[in-house]
Amino acid sequence: MTTMPQSRVHELHQLINQYNHQYYVLDEPTVPDAEYDRLMNELIAIEAKHPELKSIDSPSQKVGGQALKSFSQVTHQLPMLSLDNVFDLADFNAFVKRNKDRLLTSKSLSFCAEPKLDGLAVSLRYEKGMFVQAATRGDGSVGENITQNIRTIKSIPLKLQGVLGKDYPEIVEVRGEVFMPKASFEQLNEQAKKRNEKVFANPRNAAAGSLRQLDSKVTAKRNLAFYAYGLGFVGESITDTEQSTDVLAQYFSNSHYQRLCQIKALGLPMCPEVRLLASEHDCEAFYQDILTKREQLSYEIDGTVLKVDDIALQKKLGFVARAPRWAIAFKFPAQEELTVVEGVEFQVGRTGAITPVARLKPVFVGGVTVSNATLHNQDEINRLGLKVSDTVIIRRAGDVIPQIVSVVLDKRAENATNIVFPATCPVCDSKVAKAEGEAVLRCTAGLFCGAQRKEAIKHFASRKAHDVDGLGDKLVEQLVDEKLISTPVDLFSLTEIQISTMERMGKKSAQNLVNGLIQAKETTLAKFIYGLGIREVGEATAANLAQHFLTLDSLKAADSETLQQVDDVGVIVAKNIVNFFKESHNLTIVEQLADIMSWPEIVAKEAGSLPLEEQTFVLTGTLSQMGRNEAKAALQLLGAKVSGSVSKKTHYLVAGEKAGSKLTKAQDLGVKVLTEEEMLTLLKQHGIDV
Ligand code: IVH
């Protein structure tokens, strides 16, 4: 059934108005931007085809917000506009062509290229050089008076630099974006979580929520920032009401880029990534460059904005209802999308943890097609209030695993069903239990459970453990299913003939695996301990245990107290280790493995002989070349202490990408901050191969 354009237009008006209200007024969006953009583009397309359906109150004709009742209102002397969007090069080229056609020119156009900052638009008014008023965009004509709150933003000057009448006229309105840097956003949410308060969905919401506080003391506590991206009304005299082109020309350049530089010279911050591009052909490279830098930037952006640089041409091109013709937002692929949870399956992990995994209607988000998302545990499902068949917002940013952000309750289907956790293990049907204080449900069968057995063997063979050449996850599953192996010990008695009967395994690959297993027999004590897969004993802890106990026998014999003397080992990890070696089934496997495998003796390190002894490091953010655990283990090998939190006692903070509150804290405390590169150099200096 096809909907009549008229009723679809009506439907679109209602939806877009509702989403606008949630986004601009309540600061609580319920659908991702991508969905909003699609609806708006659909409306614009229908209106282009059926001009009779384009009404003056159409959402396509205005900007989203509406002034909040509680702030006083400000009528903008010049309207604050929005931007049209494109998502690919073809549409960007079409934008350029439209403009050239309109200008009757075939010459290249120069562009001022800017990141599209993800915050909220404000207009700052300076009279005789003094900051007198700030307003939000509101509906484009009338915004909210947020002067008091803007005064709390440190980077916004209360007085302009330069000389009145020479560098700037009596009235200058500067427009730009107020935003919250990523690190401040993370810090704010961390604090909110601790206090059991509502967390903000993203830095944009946090910025909007912080700016629209009726009590400016609250705003003052939030770390907000501002970048200018243009001029608003400019007047010769305080009483001017009509924008005069002459005044603009007298004080400001005829290049948009140069104007931004002039605004910067007046003391307002300008985004350091802004560039002047000689031609439209440079725009794509700028877009790609900013996309690559995106994760490293300390603030959130969702695309680029490309503006015809020549002000005279801007004037010729003019505006359509809600946006200038001379500028376009060339947006990045959406990091948030809508999809439907078609079902929930339960996976059993190495330690028996039963993890609910949402099976999604495949959706393209953050540059890849996503069809699964982990739901972590029951608490997470409760927090989301998720049911099967729900429409959800899924987010995939950078290389982070996809997350379900929230449920779109408005779209809940009548037949949505509750998610019920299994009463027994979905793989081996054994009892399941939740340990006290833990959110995770676990299968209690240990290595008797097929799933745990498979995962234990995969872990044993994995790269960071014994790195068995030729033994992939699929093969482990087949070997267990065919009952050829049930513990890592069995791997070592596999024959070439047995292996070659497996699917897709020829003689060559069977030989390869047998050789791989022979090589794997020679290992180190640290890898041996790690390969056992004791709960919460990662690589770094295993290395510390090996270094501390020197032999497997003394580790096996250690009690909880002794274990806790080891770096990194607290009560819980100690308990896990003791419990592991208490289990006779595990002991048998460990002994058999120790008979088959061998490792060099470890020589105890004398105190004072290690180069980084007495030095405390904290690692934060994403380390791109070396995992955080690896870096930790390497630093510990050199004698350093690696701690989880920054304090006055910290000597170095290693800050990777997207470093958050720890970086801010280290800077506050004057702790030396190292980049990942600097840490790698340090490791290399001390003979650690990286
Ligand atoms: S120029 C007349 N430049 O995007 C053109 N806007 O979608 C007005 N934005 O309301 C906007 N970065 O809040 C411009 N470099 C930039 C921007 C930018 C972010 C926001 C701004 C605007 C919205 C339109």
CSV table of N, CA and C in Angstrom, one decimal, residues 68-137:
chain,number,residue,atom,x,y,z
A,68,LEU,N,12.5,28.3,25.6
A,68,LEU,CA,12.0,27.7,26.9
A,68,LEU,C,11.3,28.9,27.6
A,69,LYS,N,10.2,28.5,28.3
A,69,LYS,CA,9.4,29.6,28.9
A,69,LYS,C,10.2,30.3,30.0
A,70,SER,N,11.0,29.5,30.7
A,70,SER,CA,11.6,30.1,31.9
A,70,SER,C,12.7,31.1,31.7
A,71,PHE,N,13.4,31.1,30.6
A,71,PHE,CA,14.3,32.2,30.3
A,71,PHE,C,13.6,33.3,29.6
A,72,SER,N,14.2,34.5,29.8
A,72,SER,CA,13.6,35.6,29.0
A,72,SER,C,13.9,35.4,27.5
A,73,GLN,N,13.1,36.0,26.7
A,73,GLN,CA,13.3,35.8,25.3
A,73,GLN,C,14.1,36.9,24.6
A,74,VAL,N,14.8,36.5,23.6
A,74,VAL,CA,15.6,37.4,22.8
A,74,VAL,C,15.2,37.3,21.3
A,75,THR,N,14.9,38.4,20.7
A,75,THR,CA,14.6,38.3,19.3
A,75,THR,C,15.9,38.6,18.5
A,76,HIS,N,16.3,37.7,17.7
A,76,HIS,CA,17.5,37.9,17.0
A,76,HIS,C,17.4,39.0,15.9
A,77,GLN,N,18.3,39.9,15.9
A,77,GLN,CA,18.2,41.0,14.9
A,77,GLN,C,18.4,40.4,13.5
A,78,LEU,N,19.3,39.4,13.4
A,78,LEU,CA,19.4,38.7,12.1
A,78,LEU,C,19.0,37.2,12.5
A,79,PRO,N,18.2,36.5,11.7
A,79,PRO,CA,17.8,35.2,12.1
A,79,PRO,C,19.0,34.3,12.2
A,80,MET,N,18.9,33.3,13.1
A,80,MET,CA,20.0,32.3,13.2
A,80,MET,C,19.5,31.1,12.4
A,81,LEU,N,20.3,30.7,11.4
A,81,LEU,CA,19.9,29.7,10.5
A,81,LEU,C,20.4,28.3,10.8
A,82,SER,N,19.9,27.4,10.0
A,82,SER,CA,20.4,26.0,10.1
A,82,SER,C,21.2,25.7,8.8
A,83,LEU,N,21.6,24.5,8.7
A,83,LEU,CA,22.4,24.1,7.5
A,83,LEU,C,21.7,22.9,6.8
A,84,ASP,N,21.8,22.8,5.5
A,84,ASP,CA,21.4,21.6,4.8
A,84,ASP,C,22.5,20.6,4.9
A,85,ASN,N,22.1,19.3,4.7
A,85,ASN,CA,23.1,18.3,4.9
A,85,ASN,C,23.4,17.5,3.6
A,86,VAL,N,24.6,17.1,3.4
A,86,VAL,CA,24.9,16.0,2.4
A,86,VAL,C,25.7,14.9,3.1
A,87,PHE,N,25.6,13.7,2.5
A,87,PHE,CA,26.3,12.6,3.1
A,87,PHE,C,27.3,12.0,2.2
A,88,ASP,N,27.3,12.4,0.9
A,88,ASP,CA,28.3,11.8,0.0
A,88,ASP,C,28.8,12.8,-1.0
A,89,LEU,N,29.9,12.4,-1.7
A,89,LEU,CA,30.5,13.3,-2.6
A,89,LEU,C,29.6,13.8,-3.7
A,90,ALA,N,28.8,12.8,-4.2
A,90,ALA,CA,27.9,13.2,-5.4
A,90,ALA,C,27.0,14.3,-4.9
A,91,ASP,N,26.4,14.2,-3.7
A,91,ASP,CA,25.5,15.3,-3.3
A,91,ASP,C,26.3,16.6,-3.0
A,92,PHE,N,27.5,16.5,-2.6
A,92,PHE,CA,28.3,17.7,-2.3
A,92,PHE,C,28.6,18.3,-3.7
A,93,ASN,N,28.9,17.5,-4.7
A,93,ASN,CA,29.2,18.1,-6.0
A,93,ASN,C,28.0,18.7,-6.6
A,94,ALA,N,26.8,18.1,-6.3
A,94,ALA,CA,25.6,18.7,-6.8
A,94,ALA,C,25.3,20.1,-6.2
A,95,PHE,N,25.7,20.2,-4.9
A,95,PHE,CA,25.6,21.5,-4.2
A,95,PHE,C,26.5,22.5,-4.8
A,96,VAL,N,27.7,22.1,-5.2
A,96,VAL,CA,28.6,23.0,-5.8
A,96,VAL,C,28.1,23.5,-7.2
A,97,LYS,N,27.6,22.5,-7.9
A,97,LYS,CA,27.1,22.8,-9.3
A,97,LYS,C,25.9,23.8,-9.2
A,98,ARG,N,25.0,23.5,-8.3
A,98,ARG,CA,23.8,24.4,-8.1
A,98,ARG,C,24.3,25.8,-7.9
A,99,ASN,N,25.3,26.0,-7.0
A,99,ASN,CA,25.8,27.3,-6.7
A,99,ASN,C,26.5,28.0,-7.9
A,100,LYS,N,27.3,27.2,-8.6
A,100,LYS,CA,28.0,27.7,-9.8
A,100,LYS,C,27.0,28.1,-10.9
A,101,ASP,N,25.9,27.3,-11.1
A,101,ASP,CA,24.9,27.6,-12.0
A,101,ASP,C,24.2,29.0,-11.7
A,102,ARG,N,23.9,29.1,-10.4
A,102,ARG,CA,23.2,30.3,-9.9
A,102,ARG,C,24.1,31.5,-10.1
A,103,LEU,N,25.4,31.3,-9.9
A,103,LEU,CA,26.4,32.4,-10.1
A,103,LEU,C,26.8,32.7,-11.5
A,104,LEU,N,26.3,31.8,-12.4
A,104,LEU,CA,26.7,31.8,-13.8
A,104,LEU,C,28.2,31.8,-14.0
A,105,THR,N,28.8,30.9,-13.2
A,105,THR,CA,30.3,30.9,-13.4
A,105,THR,C,30.7,29.4,-13.5
A,106,SER,N,31.9,29.2,-14.2
A,106,SER,CA,32.4,27.9,-14.2
A,106,SER,C,33.8,27.9,-13.5
A,107,LYS,N,34.1,29.0,-12.9
A,107,LYS,CA,35.4,29.1,-12.2
A,107,LYS,C,35.3,28.3,-10.9
A,108,SER,N,36.4,27.9,-10.3
A,108,SER,CA,36.4,27.2,-9.0
A,108,SER,C,36.0,28.2,-8.0
A,109,LEU,N,35.4,27.6,-6.9
A,109,LEU,CA,35.0,28.5,-5.8
A,109,LEU,C,35.9,28.2,-4.6
A,110,SER,N,36.3,29.2,-3.9
A,110,SER,CA,37.1,28.9,-2.7
A,110,SER,C,36.2,28.7,-1.5
A,111,PHE,N,36.6,27.8,-0.6
A,111,PHE,CA,35.7,27.4,0.5
A,111,PHE,C,36.4,27.6,1.8
A,112,CYS,N,35.6,28.1,2.8
A,112,CYS,CA,36.1,28.0,4.2
A,112,CYS,C,35.6,26.7,4.7
A,113,ALA,N,36.5,25.9,5.2
A,113,ALA,CA,36.2,24.5,5.6
A,113,ALA,C,36.3,24.4,7.1
A,114,GLU,N,35.3,23.9,7.7
A,114,GLU,CA,35.3,23.9,9.2
A,114,GLU,C,34.7,22.5,9.7
A,115,PRO,N,35.2,22.1,10.9
A,115,PRO,CA,34.5,20.9,11.4
A,115,PRO,C,33.1,21.3,11.9
A,116,LYS,N,32.2,20.3,11.8
A,116,LYS,CA,30.8,20.6,12.3
A,116,LYS,C,30.8,20.2,13.8
A,117,LEU,N,30.8,21.2,14.6
A,117,LEU,CA,30.9,21.0,16.0
A,117,LEU,C,29.6,20.5,16.6
A,118,ASP,N,29.6,19.5,17.5
A,118,ASP,CA,28.4,19.0,18.0
A,118,ASP,C,28.0,19.6,19.3
A,119,GLY,N,27.5,20.8,19.3
A,119,GLY,CA,27.1,21.4,20.5
A,119,GLY,C,25.8,22.2,20.3
A,120,LEU,N,25.8,23.4,20.7
A,120,LEU,CA,24.6,24.2,20.4
A,120,LEU,C,25.0,25.6,20.0
A,121,ALA,N,24.2,26.1,19.1
A,121,ALA,CA,24.5,27.4,18.5
A,121,ALA,C,24.1,28.5,19.5
A,122,VAL,N,25.0,29.5,19.6
A,122,VAL,CA,24.7,30.7,20.4
A,122,VAL,C,25.1,32.0,19.7
A,123,SER,N,24.5,33.1,20.0
A,123,SER,CA,24.9,34.3,19.5
A,123,SER,C,25.3,35.2,20.6
A,124,LEU,N,26.5,35.8,20.5
A,124,LEU,CA,27.0,36.6,21.6
A,124,LEU,C,27.0,38.1,21.1
A,125,ARG,N,26.5,39.0,21.9
A,125,ARG,CA,26.4,40.4,21.5
A,125,ARG,C,27.4,41.2,22.3
A,126,TYR,N,28.2,42.0,21.6
A,126,TYR,CA,29.1,42.9,22.2
A,126,TYR,C,28.7,44.3,21.9
A,127,GLU,N,28.5,45.2,22.9
A,127,GLU,CA,28.2,46.6,22.6
A,127,GLU,C,29.4,47.4,23.1
A,128,LYS,N,29.9,48.3,22.2
A,128,LYS,CA,31.1,49.0,22.5
A,128,LYS,C,32.2,48.2,23.1
A,129,GLY,N,32.3,47.0,22.6
A,129,GLY,CA,33.3,46.0,23.0
A,129,GLY,C,33.0,45.2,24.3
A,130,MET,N,31.9,45.5,25.0
A,130,MET,CA,31.6,44.8,26.2
A,130,MET,C,30.5,43.7,25.9
A,131,PHE,N,30.7,42.5,26.5
A,131,PHE,CA,29.8,41.5,26.3
A,131,PHE,C,28.5,41.9,27.0
A,132,VAL,N,27.4,41.9,26.3
A,132,VAL,CA,26.1,42.3,27.0
A,132,VAL,C,25.0,41.3,26.9
A,133,GLN,N,25.1,40.4,26.0
A,133,GLN,CA,24.0,39.4,25.9
A,133,GLN,C,24.3,38.2,25.1
A,134,ALA,N,23.8,37.1,25.5
A,134,ALA,CA,23.9,35.8,24.8
A,134,ALA,C,22.6,35.2,24.6
A,135,ALA,N,22.4,34.6,23.5
A,135,ALA,CA,21.1,33.9,23.2
A,135,ALA,C,21.3,32.6,22.5
A,136,THR,N,20.4,31.6,22.8
A,136,THR,CA,20.4,30.4,22.0
A,136,THR,C,19.7,30.6,20.7
A,137,ARG,N,19.8,29.6,19.8
A,137,ARG,CA,19.2,29.8,18.5
A,137,ARG,C,17.6,29.8,18.6
